[in-house]
Coordinates of C-alpha atoms and ligand atoms in Angstrom, one line a residue:
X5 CA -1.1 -136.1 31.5
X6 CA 0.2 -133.3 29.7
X7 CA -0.3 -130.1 32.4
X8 CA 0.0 -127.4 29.1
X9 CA -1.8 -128.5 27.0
X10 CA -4.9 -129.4 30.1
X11 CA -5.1 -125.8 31.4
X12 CA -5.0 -124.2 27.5
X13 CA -7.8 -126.1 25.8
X14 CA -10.5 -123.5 26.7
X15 CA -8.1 -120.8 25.2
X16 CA -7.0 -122.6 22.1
X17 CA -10.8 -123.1 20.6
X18 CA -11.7 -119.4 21.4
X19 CA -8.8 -118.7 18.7
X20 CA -9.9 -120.7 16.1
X21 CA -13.6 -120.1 16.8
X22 CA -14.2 -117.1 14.5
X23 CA -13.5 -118.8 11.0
X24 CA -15.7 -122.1 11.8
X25 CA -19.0 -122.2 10.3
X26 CA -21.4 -125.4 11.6
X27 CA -22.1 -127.9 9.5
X28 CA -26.0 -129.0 9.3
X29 CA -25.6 -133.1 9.8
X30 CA -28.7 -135.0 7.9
X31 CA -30.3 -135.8 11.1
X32 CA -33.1 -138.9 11.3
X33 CA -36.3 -139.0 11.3
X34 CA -38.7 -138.8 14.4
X35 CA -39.6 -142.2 14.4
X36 CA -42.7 -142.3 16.6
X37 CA -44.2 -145.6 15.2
X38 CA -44.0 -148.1 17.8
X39 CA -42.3 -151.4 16.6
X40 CA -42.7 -154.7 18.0
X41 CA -41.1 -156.6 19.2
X42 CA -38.8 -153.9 21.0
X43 CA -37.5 -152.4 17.9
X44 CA -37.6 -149.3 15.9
X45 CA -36.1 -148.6 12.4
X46 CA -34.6 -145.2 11.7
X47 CA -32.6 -144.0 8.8
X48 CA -29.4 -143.0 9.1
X49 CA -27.2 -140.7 6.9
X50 CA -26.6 -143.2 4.3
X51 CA -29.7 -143.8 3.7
X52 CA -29.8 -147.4 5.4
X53 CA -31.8 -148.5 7.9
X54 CA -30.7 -148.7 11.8
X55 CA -32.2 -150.9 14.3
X56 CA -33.3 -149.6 17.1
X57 CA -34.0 -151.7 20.2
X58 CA -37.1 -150.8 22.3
X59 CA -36.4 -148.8 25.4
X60 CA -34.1 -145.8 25.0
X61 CA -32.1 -147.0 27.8
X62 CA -31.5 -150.6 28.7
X63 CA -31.2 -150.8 32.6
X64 CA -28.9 -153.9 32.3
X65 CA -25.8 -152.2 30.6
X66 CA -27.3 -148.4 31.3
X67 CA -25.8 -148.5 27.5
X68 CA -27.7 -146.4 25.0
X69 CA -26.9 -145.5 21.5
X70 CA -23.2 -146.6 22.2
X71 CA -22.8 -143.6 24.2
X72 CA -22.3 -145.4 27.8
X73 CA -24.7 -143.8 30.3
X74 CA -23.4 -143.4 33.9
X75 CA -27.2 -142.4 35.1
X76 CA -30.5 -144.7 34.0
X77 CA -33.4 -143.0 33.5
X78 CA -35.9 -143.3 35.3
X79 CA -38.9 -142.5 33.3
X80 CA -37.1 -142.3 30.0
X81 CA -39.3 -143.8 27.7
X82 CA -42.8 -142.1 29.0
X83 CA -45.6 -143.5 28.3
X84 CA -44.6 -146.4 26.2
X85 CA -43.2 -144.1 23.3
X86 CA -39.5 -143.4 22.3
X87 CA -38.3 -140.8 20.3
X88 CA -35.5 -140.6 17.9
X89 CA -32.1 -138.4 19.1
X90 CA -28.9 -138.5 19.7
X91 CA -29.0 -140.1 22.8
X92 CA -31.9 -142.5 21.5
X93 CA -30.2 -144.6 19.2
X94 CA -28.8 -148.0 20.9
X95 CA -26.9 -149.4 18.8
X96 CA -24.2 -152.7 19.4
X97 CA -21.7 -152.8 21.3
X98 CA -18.0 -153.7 19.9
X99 CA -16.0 -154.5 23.0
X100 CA -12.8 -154.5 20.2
X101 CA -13.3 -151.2 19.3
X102 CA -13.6 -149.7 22.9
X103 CA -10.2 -151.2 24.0
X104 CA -8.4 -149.1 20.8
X105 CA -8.0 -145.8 21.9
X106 CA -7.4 -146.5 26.2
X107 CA -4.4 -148.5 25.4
X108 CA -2.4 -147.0 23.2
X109 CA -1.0 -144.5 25.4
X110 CA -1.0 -142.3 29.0
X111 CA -4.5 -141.8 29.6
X112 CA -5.8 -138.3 28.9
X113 CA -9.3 -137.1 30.1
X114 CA -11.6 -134.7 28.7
X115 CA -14.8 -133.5 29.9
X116 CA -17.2 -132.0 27.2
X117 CA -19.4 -129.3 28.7
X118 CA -22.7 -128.8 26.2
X119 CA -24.6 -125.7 26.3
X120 CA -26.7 -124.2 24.0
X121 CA -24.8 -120.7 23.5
X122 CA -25.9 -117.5 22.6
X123 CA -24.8 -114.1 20.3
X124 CA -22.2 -112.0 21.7
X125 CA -23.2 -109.2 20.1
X126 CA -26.7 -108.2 18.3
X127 CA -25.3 -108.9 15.0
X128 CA -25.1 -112.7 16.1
X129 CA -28.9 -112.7 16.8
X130 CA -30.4 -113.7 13.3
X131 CA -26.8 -116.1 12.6
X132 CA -27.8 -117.4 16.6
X133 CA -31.4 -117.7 15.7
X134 CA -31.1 -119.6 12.0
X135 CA -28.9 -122.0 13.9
X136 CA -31.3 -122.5 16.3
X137 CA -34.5 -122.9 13.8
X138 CA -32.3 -125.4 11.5
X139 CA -32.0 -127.3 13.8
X140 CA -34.6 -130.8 13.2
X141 CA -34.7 -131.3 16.8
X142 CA -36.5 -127.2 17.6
X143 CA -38.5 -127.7 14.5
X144 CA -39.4 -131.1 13.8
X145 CA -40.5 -131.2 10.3
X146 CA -41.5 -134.9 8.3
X147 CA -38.8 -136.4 7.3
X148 CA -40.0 -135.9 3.5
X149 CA -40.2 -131.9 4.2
X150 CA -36.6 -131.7 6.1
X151 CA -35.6 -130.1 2.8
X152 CA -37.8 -126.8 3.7
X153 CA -35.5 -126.4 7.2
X154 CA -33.4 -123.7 6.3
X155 CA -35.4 -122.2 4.2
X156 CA -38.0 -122.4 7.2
X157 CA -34.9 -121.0 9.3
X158 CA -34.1 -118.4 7.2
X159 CA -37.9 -116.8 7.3
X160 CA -38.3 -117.1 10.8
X161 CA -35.2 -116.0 12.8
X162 CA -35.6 -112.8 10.2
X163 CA -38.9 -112.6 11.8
X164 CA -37.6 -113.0 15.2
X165 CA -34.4 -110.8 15.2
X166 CA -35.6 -107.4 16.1
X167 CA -37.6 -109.1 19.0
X168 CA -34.7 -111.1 20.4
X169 CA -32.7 -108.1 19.3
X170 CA -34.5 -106.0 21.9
X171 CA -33.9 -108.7 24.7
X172 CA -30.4 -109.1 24.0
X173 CA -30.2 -105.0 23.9
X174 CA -31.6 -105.2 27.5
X175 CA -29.1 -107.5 29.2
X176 CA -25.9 -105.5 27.4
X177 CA -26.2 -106.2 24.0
X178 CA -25.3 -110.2 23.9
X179 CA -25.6 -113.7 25.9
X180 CA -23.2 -113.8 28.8
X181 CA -23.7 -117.4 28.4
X182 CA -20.0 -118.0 26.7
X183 CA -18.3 -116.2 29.4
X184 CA -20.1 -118.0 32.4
X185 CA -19.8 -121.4 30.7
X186 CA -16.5 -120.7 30.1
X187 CA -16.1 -120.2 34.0
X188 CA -17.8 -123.1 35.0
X189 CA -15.4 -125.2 33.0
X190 CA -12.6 -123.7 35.0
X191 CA -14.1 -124.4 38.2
X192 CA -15.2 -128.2 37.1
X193 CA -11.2 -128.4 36.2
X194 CA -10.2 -126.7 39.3
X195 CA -12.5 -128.9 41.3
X196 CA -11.5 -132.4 39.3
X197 CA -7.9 -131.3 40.4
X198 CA -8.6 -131.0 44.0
X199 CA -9.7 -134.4 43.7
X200 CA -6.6 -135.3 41.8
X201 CA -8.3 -135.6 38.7
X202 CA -6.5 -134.1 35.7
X203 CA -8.6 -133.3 33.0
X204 CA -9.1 -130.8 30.2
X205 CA -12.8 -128.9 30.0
X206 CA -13.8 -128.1 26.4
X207 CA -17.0 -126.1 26.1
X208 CA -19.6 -127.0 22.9
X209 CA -22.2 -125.0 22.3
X210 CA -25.6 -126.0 20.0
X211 CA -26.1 -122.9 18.3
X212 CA -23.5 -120.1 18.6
X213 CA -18.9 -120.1 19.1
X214 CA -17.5 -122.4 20.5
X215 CA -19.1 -125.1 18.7
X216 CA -19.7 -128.5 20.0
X217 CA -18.0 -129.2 16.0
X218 CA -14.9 -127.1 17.3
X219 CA -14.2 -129.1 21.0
X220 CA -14.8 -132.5 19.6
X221 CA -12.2 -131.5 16.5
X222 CA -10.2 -130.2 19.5
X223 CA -10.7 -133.4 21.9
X224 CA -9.2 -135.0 18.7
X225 CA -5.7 -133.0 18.2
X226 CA -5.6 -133.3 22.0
X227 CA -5.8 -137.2 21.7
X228 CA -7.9 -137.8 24.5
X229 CA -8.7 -141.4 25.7
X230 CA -11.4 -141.0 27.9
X231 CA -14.4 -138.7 27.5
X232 CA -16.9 -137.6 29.7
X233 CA -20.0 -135.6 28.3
X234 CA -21.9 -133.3 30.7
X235 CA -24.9 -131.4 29.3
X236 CA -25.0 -128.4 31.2
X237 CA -29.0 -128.9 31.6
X238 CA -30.3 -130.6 34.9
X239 CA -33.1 -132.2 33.1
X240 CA -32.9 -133.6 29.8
X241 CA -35.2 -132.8 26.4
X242 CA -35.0 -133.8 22.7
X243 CA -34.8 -130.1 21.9
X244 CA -31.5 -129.6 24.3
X245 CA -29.5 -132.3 25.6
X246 CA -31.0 -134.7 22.9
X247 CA -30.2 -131.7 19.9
X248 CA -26.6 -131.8 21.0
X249 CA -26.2 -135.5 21.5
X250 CA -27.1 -136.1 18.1
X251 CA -24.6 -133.8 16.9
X252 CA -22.3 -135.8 18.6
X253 CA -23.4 -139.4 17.7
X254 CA -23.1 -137.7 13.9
X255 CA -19.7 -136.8 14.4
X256 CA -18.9 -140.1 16.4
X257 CA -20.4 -142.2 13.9
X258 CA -18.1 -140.7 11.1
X259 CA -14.8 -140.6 12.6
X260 CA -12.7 -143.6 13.2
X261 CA -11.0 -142.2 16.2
X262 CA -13.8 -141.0 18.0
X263 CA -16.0 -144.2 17.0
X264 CA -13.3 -145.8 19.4
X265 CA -13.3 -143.6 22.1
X266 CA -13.9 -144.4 25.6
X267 CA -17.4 -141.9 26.4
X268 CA -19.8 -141.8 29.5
X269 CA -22.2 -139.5 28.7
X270 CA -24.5 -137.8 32.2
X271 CA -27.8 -137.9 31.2
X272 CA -29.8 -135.4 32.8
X273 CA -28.8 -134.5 36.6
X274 CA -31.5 -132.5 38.3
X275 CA -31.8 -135.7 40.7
X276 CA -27.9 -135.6 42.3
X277 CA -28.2 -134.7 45.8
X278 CA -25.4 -131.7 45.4
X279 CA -28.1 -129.9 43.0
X280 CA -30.5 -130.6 45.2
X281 CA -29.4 -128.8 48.0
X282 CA -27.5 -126.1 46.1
X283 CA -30.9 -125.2 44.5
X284 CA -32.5 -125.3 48.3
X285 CA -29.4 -123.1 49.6
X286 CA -29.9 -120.5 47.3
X287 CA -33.8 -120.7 48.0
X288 CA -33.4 -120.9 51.5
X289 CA -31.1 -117.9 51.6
X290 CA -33.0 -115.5 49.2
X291 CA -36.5 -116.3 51.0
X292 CA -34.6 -114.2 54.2
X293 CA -34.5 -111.0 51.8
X294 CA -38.5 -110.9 52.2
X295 CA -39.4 -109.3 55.8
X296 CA -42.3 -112.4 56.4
X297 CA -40.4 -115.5 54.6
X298 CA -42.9 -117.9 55.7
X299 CA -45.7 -116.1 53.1
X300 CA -43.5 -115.9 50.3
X301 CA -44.8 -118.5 47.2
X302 CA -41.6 -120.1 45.7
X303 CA -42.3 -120.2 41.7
X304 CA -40.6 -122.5 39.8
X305 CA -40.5 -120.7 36.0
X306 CA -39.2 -123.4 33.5
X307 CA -38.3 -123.1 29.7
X308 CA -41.0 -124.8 28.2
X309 CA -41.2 -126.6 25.4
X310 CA -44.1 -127.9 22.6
X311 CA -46.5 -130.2 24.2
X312 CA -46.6 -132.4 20.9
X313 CA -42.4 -133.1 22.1
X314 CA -44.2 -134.8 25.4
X315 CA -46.9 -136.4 24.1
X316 CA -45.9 -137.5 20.5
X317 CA -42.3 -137.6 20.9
X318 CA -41.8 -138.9 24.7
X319 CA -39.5 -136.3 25.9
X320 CA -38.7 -136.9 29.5
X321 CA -38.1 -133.3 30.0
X322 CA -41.8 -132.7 32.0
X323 CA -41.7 -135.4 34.2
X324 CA -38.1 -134.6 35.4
X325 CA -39.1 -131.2 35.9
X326 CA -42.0 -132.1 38.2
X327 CA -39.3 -134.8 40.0
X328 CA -36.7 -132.3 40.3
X329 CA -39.5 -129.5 41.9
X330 CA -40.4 -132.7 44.0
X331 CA -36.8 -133.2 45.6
X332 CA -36.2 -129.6 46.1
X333 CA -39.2 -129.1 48.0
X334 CA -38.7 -132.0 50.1
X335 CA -35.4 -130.7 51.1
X336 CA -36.5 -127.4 51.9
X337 CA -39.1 -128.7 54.3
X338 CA -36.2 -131.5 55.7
X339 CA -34.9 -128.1 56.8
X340 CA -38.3 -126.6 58.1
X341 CA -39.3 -124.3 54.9
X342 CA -43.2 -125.4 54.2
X343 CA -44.2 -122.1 51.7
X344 CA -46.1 -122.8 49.2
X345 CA -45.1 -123.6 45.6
X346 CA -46.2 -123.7 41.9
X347 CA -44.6 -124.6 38.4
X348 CA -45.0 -122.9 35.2
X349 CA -43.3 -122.9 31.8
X350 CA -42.4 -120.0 30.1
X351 CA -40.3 -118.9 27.1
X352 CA -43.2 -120.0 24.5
X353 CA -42.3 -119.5 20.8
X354 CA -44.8 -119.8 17.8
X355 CA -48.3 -120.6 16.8
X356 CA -48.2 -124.1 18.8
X357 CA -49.3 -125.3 22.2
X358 CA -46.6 -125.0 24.9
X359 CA -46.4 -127.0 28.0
X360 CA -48.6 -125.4 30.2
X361 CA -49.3 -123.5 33.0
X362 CA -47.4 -120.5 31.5
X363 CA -45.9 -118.4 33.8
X364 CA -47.7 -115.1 32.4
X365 CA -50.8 -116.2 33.1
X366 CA -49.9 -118.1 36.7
X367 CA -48.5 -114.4 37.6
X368 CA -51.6 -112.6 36.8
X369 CA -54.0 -115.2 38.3
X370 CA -51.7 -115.4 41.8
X371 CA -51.9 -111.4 41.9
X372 CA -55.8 -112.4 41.8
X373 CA -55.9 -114.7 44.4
X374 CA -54.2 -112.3 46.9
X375 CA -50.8 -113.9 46.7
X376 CA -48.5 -110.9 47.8
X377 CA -44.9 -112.1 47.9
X378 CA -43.3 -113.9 45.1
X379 CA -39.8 -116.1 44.5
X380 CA -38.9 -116.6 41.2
X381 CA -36.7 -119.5 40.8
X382 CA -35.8 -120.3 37.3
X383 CA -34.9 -124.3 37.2
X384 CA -33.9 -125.4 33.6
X385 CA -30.9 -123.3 33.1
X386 CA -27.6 -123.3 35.4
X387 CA -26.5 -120.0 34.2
X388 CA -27.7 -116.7 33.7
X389 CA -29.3 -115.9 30.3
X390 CA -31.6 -114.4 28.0
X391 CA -34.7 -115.5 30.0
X392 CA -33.5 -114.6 33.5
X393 CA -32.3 -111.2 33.0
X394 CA -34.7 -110.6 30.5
X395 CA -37.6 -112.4 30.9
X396 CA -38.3 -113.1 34.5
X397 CA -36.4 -110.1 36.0
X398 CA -37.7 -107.3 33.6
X399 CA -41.4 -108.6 32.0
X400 CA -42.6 -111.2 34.5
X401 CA -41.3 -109.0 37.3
X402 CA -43.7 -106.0 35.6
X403 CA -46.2 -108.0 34.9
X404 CA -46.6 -109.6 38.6
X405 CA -46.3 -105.8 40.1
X406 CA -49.1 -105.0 37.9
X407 CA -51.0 -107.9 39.2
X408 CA -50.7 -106.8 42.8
X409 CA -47.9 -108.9 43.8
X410 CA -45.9 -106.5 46.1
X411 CA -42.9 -108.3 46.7
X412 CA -41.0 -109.9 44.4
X413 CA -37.8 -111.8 44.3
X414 CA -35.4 -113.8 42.6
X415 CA -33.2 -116.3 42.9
X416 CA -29.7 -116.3 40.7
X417 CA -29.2 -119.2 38.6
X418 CA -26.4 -121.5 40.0
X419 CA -23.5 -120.2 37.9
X420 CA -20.0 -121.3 39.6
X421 CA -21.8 -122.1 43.1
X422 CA -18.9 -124.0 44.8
X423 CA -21.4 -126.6 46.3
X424 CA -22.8 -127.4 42.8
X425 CA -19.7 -126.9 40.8
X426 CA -18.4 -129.3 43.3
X427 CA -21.1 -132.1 42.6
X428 CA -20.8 -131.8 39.0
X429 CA -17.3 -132.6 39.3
X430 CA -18.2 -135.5 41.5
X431 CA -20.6 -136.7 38.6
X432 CA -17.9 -136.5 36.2
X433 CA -15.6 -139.0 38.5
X434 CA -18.6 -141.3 39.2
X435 CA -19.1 -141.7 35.3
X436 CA -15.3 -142.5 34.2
X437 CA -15.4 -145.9 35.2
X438 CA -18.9 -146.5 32.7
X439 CA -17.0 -145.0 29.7
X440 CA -17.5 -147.4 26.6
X441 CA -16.5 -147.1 23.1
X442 CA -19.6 -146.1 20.7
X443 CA -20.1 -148.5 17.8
X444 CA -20.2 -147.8 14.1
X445 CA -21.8 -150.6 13.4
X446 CA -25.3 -151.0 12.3
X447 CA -27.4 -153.8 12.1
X448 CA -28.7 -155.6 8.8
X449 CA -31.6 -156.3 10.0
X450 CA -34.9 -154.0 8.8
X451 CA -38.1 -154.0 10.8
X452 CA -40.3 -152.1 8.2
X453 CA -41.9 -148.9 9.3
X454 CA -46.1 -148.4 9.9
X455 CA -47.2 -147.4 6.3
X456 CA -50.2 -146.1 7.7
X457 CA -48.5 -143.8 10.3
X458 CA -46.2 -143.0 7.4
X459 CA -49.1 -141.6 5.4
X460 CA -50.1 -139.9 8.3
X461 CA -47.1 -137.9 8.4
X462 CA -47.0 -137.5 4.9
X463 CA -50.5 -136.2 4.8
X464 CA -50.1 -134.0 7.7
X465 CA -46.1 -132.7 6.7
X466 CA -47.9 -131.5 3.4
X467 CA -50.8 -129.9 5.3
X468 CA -48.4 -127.9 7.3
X469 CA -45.9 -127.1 4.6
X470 CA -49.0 -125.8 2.8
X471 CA -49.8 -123.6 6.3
X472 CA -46.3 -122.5 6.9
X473 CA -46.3 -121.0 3.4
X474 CA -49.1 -120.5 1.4
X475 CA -51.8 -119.5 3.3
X476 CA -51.3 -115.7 4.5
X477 CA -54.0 -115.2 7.2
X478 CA -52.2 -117.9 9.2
X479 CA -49.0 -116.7 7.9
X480 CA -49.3 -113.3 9.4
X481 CA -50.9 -114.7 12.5
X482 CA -47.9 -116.4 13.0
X483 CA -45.6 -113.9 12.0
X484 CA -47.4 -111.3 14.6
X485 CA -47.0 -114.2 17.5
X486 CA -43.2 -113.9 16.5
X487 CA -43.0 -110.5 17.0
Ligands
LIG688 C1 -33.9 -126.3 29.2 C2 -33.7 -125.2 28.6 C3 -34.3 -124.9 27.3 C4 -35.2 -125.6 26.5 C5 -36.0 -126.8 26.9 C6 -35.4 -124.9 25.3 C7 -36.3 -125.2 24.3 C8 -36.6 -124.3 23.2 N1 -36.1 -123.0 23.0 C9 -36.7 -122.5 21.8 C10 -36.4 -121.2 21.3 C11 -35.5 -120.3 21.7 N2 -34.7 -120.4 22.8 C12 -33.9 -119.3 22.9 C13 -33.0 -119.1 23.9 C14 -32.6 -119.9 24.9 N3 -33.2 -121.2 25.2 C15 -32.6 -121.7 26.3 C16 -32.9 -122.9 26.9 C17 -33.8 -123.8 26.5 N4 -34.5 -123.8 25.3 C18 -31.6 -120.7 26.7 C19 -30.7 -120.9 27.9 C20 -31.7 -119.6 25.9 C21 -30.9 -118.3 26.0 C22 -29.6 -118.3 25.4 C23 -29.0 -116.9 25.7 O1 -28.6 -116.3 24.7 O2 -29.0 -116.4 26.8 C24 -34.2 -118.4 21.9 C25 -33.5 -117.1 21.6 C26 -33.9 -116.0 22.5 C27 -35.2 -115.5 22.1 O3 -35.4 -115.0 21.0 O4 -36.2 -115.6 22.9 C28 -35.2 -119.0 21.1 C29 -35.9 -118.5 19.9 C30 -37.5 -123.5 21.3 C31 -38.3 -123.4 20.0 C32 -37.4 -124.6 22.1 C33 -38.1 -126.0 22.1 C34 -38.5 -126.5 21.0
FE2_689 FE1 -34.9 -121.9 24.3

């Protein structure tokens, strides 16, 4: 493979970064009807129906949505229910069109890193934030009111800015997000080549430059054959892995080339043995900076999400947090460490119900109980961000003091740790071999929608729209929660 034009791909889309603007792809619905037998319908951006077949991830061909998925799920489809992303859309398989692309020529590998990205500076925040509220899968509206989005978007994020302003402020006025993701491509690169791998890393953000738009268009002029797509998040949800593979799928569907190429896409991660015990290192080690480890109480803080995307929409993302807090912990006792633990999501947003415990609260009632030393480990991010620096090491850390916690500590997010930067190279060469084309094609067959759940929808997407922006008590309860 081509050694130039491998080591300047990072490079190359910071330069063109500046003058791209993201394109809003019509997304689909969030199909939450169940459909028997094993099928649901969904519309796609033409308008015509898609069949979807039952479980988002058939554990035969681990093949879903014509993305080929190196991991199964394990719990993928809780509770019986699906939901309707990127990565949720099976679709059929054309073995034709997956030969195309690996043929042709010398194979060249990429490796798409997706992240969420963040504002360099503070005049990003509102641009970061509209991005972010426009985006179906962070505010999932009825299908029938997706036309009040960016409108939605552009009312909100004005009402968030000067709070997110403030965070941003604190940490040095933007996300270091870019430059750390940026650095953990390198060191995937660096790491695939010590393992004789040559690949090119391209980094694709959700929200803010580089844009996952930009690599792909970039994966193109670099002609890759063989793609392998790693969500930088350990544990997958509709409103971050999912948002970003629907992106993808979008652009996939489109594009002749790119319908034809080669992809393995690595679902979520949290349960690879590398992270495992690179999370349990860093625990392990921090826990010595207290002068009585053994009384220290290690506190998971996760980014939360809406309880409606668990129970409605079946996002995984709660069950593979508790799984991943499950593996850790039994690997810090494999190695002797028995301290006490809790979870809690934090990071809530908006008038609606977040998945709970919430870490504000859990700090105030362990100050309470007596609880005296603390460990903050934050477990849904791999870099440092907004919510570490911010959050957890500025208002949680005040808050616990204040609660009568004495000692509090905090364990850095993973960042370019060689043991995990190391296993996420290894998951990359693991999935190459799983790579498949994702089809085009969809099926002519319609499996007609639940009127009645339809109506639902209907009756309740009105009900809300009406909320959202006619009524000004809840309007200005809302807008104070905001800010
Ligand atoms: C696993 C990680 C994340 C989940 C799940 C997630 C869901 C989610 N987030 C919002 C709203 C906001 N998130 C913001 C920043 C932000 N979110 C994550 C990660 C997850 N979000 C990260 C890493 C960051 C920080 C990026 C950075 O710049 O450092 C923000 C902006 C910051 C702020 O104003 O607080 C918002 C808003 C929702 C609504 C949501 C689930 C529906
Ligand atoms: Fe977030």
């Amino acid at each position: 493979m081509d050694a130039t034009s491998s080591s300047t791909v990072v490079s190359q889309m910071r330069l063109s970064s500046r003058n791209f603007r993201p394109r809003f792809f019509e997304s689909c619905p969030q199909i939450k009807t169940f459909m028997p037998p094993s099928r649901y319908a969904c519309r796609n951006s033409s308008g015509s129906r898609t069949i979807l077949s039952s479980n988002s991830v058939d554990s035969q061909s681990n093949n879903i949505s014509g993305f080929s998925y190196c991991q199964p799920e394990k719990r993928s489809n809780v509770m019986g229910k699906t939901f309707c992303s990127a990565a949720l859309y099976p679709s059929i398989y054309d073995e034709d069109l997956a030969k195309a692309p690996s043929h042709v020529a010398e194979e060249k590998i990429g490796v798409l890193l997706l992240n969420l990205g963040g504002p360099d500076t503070l005049n990003d925040v509102q641009p970061f934030l509209f991005n972010l509220f426009a985006d179906p899968d962070i505010i999932r509206l009825p299908a029938l009111f997706r036309f009040l989005q960016r409108p939605l978007a552009q009312l909100i994020s004005t009402l968030r800015a000067p709070k997110s302003k403030e965070g941003y402020a604190s940490i040095g006025g933007g996300s270091p997000l870019r430059k750390i993701t940026d650095e953990q491509a390198n060191a995937i690169k660096m790491a695939l080549e010590a393992k004789n791998k040559d690949v090119s890393v391209y980094v694709g953000m959700r929200y803010w430059y580089p844009f996952t738009e930009e690599a792909v268009e970039q994966i193109k002029r670099d002609k890759v054959t063989k793609l392998v797509v790693l969500p930088l998040y350990p544990q997958f949800s509709i409103s971050t892995t999912g948002s970003s593979l629907r992106v993808l799928q979008n652009m996939f569907r489109e594009d002749a080339y790119l319908s034809r190429l080669p992809v393995a896409v690595i679902r979520s991660w949290y349960q690879r043995e590398g992270y495992v015990k690179s999370m349990a290192d860093l625990i392990e080690k921090e826990l010595q900076s207290f002068s009585t480890p053994d009384e220290v109480m290690i506190f998971f803080s996760a980014h939360g999400v809406p309880v409606s995307y668990v129970e409605e929409a079946g996002d995984p993302y709660k069950d593979q947090m508790e799984d991943c807090i499950f593996l850790i912990m039994r690997e810090l006792k494999a190695r002797g460490i028995n301290n006490g633990h809790t979870l809690a999501y934090q990071s809530r947003v908006g008038p609606v119900q977040w998945l709970k415990p919430y870490t504000d609260e859990v700090l105030v009632e362990l100050g309470q109980k007596g609880v005296k030393s603390l460990l903050a480990v934050p477990v849904s991010f791999v870099s440092e961000h907004i919510e570490t620096l911010e959050e957890i090491d500025m208002e949680y850390k005040e808050l616990a003091l204040e609660s009568g916690i004495e000692n509090w500590g905090r364990v850095p997010a993973l960042n370019c740790t060689s043991s995990f930067i190391n296993d996420l190279a290894d998951a990359v060469t693991e999935a190459l071999p799983s790579a498949a084309a994702m089809s085009t094609s969809t099926s002519s067959e319609e499996v007609e929608n639940d009127p009645v759940k339809y109506f639902i929808k209907f009756f309740f997407g009105s009900l809300l729209a009406f909320v959202l922006l006619l009524s000004p008590k809840i309007f200005l309860a809302f807008r104070n929660n905001l800010l």
